[in-house]
XYZ file of C-alpha atoms in Angstrom:
89
model
C -28.202 -21.686 -28.002
C -30.365 -23.516 -25.488
C -31.353 -26.096 -28.102
C -27.720 -26.787 -28.942
C -26.848 -27.310 -25.265
C -29.823 -29.653 -24.750
C -28.836 -31.722 -27.802
C -25.226 -31.829 -26.585
C -26.272 -32.928 -23.080
C -28.535 -35.660 -24.461
C -25.729 -36.874 -26.727
C -23.250 -36.982 -23.823
C -25.792 -38.746 -21.571
C -26.447 -41.388 -24.252
C -22.707 -41.921 -24.681
C -22.220 -42.423 -20.961
C -25.170 -44.823 -20.742
C -23.848 -46.777 -23.714
C -20.428 -47.075 -22.072
C -22.022 -48.405 -18.890
C -24.443 -50.824 -20.569
C -22.382 -51.715 -23.650
C -22.015 -55.457 -23.011
C -25.696 -56.183 -22.247
C -26.847 -54.047 -25.186
C -24.473 -55.722 -27.644
C -25.349 -59.177 -26.299
C -29.049 -58.448 -26.749
C -28.521 -57.067 -30.277
C -26.419 -60.106 -31.211
C -29.043 -62.471 -29.848
C -31.820 -60.738 -31.808
C -29.761 -60.778 -35.007
C -29.074 -64.502 -34.626
C -32.779 -65.171 -34.086
C -33.640 -63.261 -37.272
C -30.988 -65.093 -39.304
C -32.150 -68.443 -37.952
C -35.788 -67.635 -38.692
C -35.053 -66.576 -42.268
C -32.852 -69.641 -42.831
C -35.522 -71.985 -41.502
C -38.152 -70.267 -43.627
C -36.056 -70.604 -46.803
C -35.001 -74.179 -46.057
C -38.544 -75.265 -45.180
C -37.856 -76.444 -41.642
C -40.659 -76.870 -39.157
C -40.910 -74.711 -36.064
C -38.386 -76.137 -33.521
C -40.514 -74.926 -30.599
C -43.641 -76.767 -31.696
C -44.888 -79.515 -29.442
C -44.251 -83.003 -30.805
C -44.660 -86.392 -29.237
C -41.520 -88.361 -28.482
C -42.846 -91.218 -30.603
C -42.906 -88.994 -33.686
C -39.834 -88.903 -35.851
C -37.972 -85.611 -35.842
C -37.268 -85.863 -39.567
C -40.212 -85.416 -41.873
C -40.061 -86.111 -45.587
C -40.645 -83.175 -47.930
C -43.915 -82.846 -49.800
C -44.342 -84.599 -53.135
C -45.229 -81.288 -54.747
C -41.811 -79.987 -53.707
C -40.106 -82.938 -55.392
C -42.176 -82.436 -58.547
C -41.258 -78.748 -58.660
C -37.563 -79.578 -58.397
C -37.766 -82.169 -61.161
C -39.502 -79.648 -63.418
C -36.680 -77.197 -62.842
C -34.142 -79.761 -63.975
C -36.078 -80.463 -67.168
C -35.998 -76.829 -68.282
C -33.456 -76.590 -71.045
C -32.459 -73.404 -72.772
C -32.323 -72.921 -76.505
C -29.021 -73.837 -78.166
C -27.701 -71.327 -80.677
C -24.818 -72.242 -82.964
C -22.832 -69.234 -84.117
C -20.730 -69.419 -87.266
C -17.749 -67.257 -88.008
C -18.065 -64.855 -90.919
C -14.929 -63.943 -92.885
């Protein structure tokens, strides 16, 4: 019985704390989720780190690697096998 009461009190205390600190907690969780989405998007798209130190004289846009262009052109050249089906009476 004691264990049940302790679990119930902890649950009620957590609920009260969440009601008090709901906005900061949700803002923090939203911020972290956006950072994760942005990181995964940048990783998939091949962007450079936006927080890296660059000189002002350097151009912000950098051309993709030649190997990347070659890989894309190879993908376009892949052609599947064509099969012609005939109807059978």
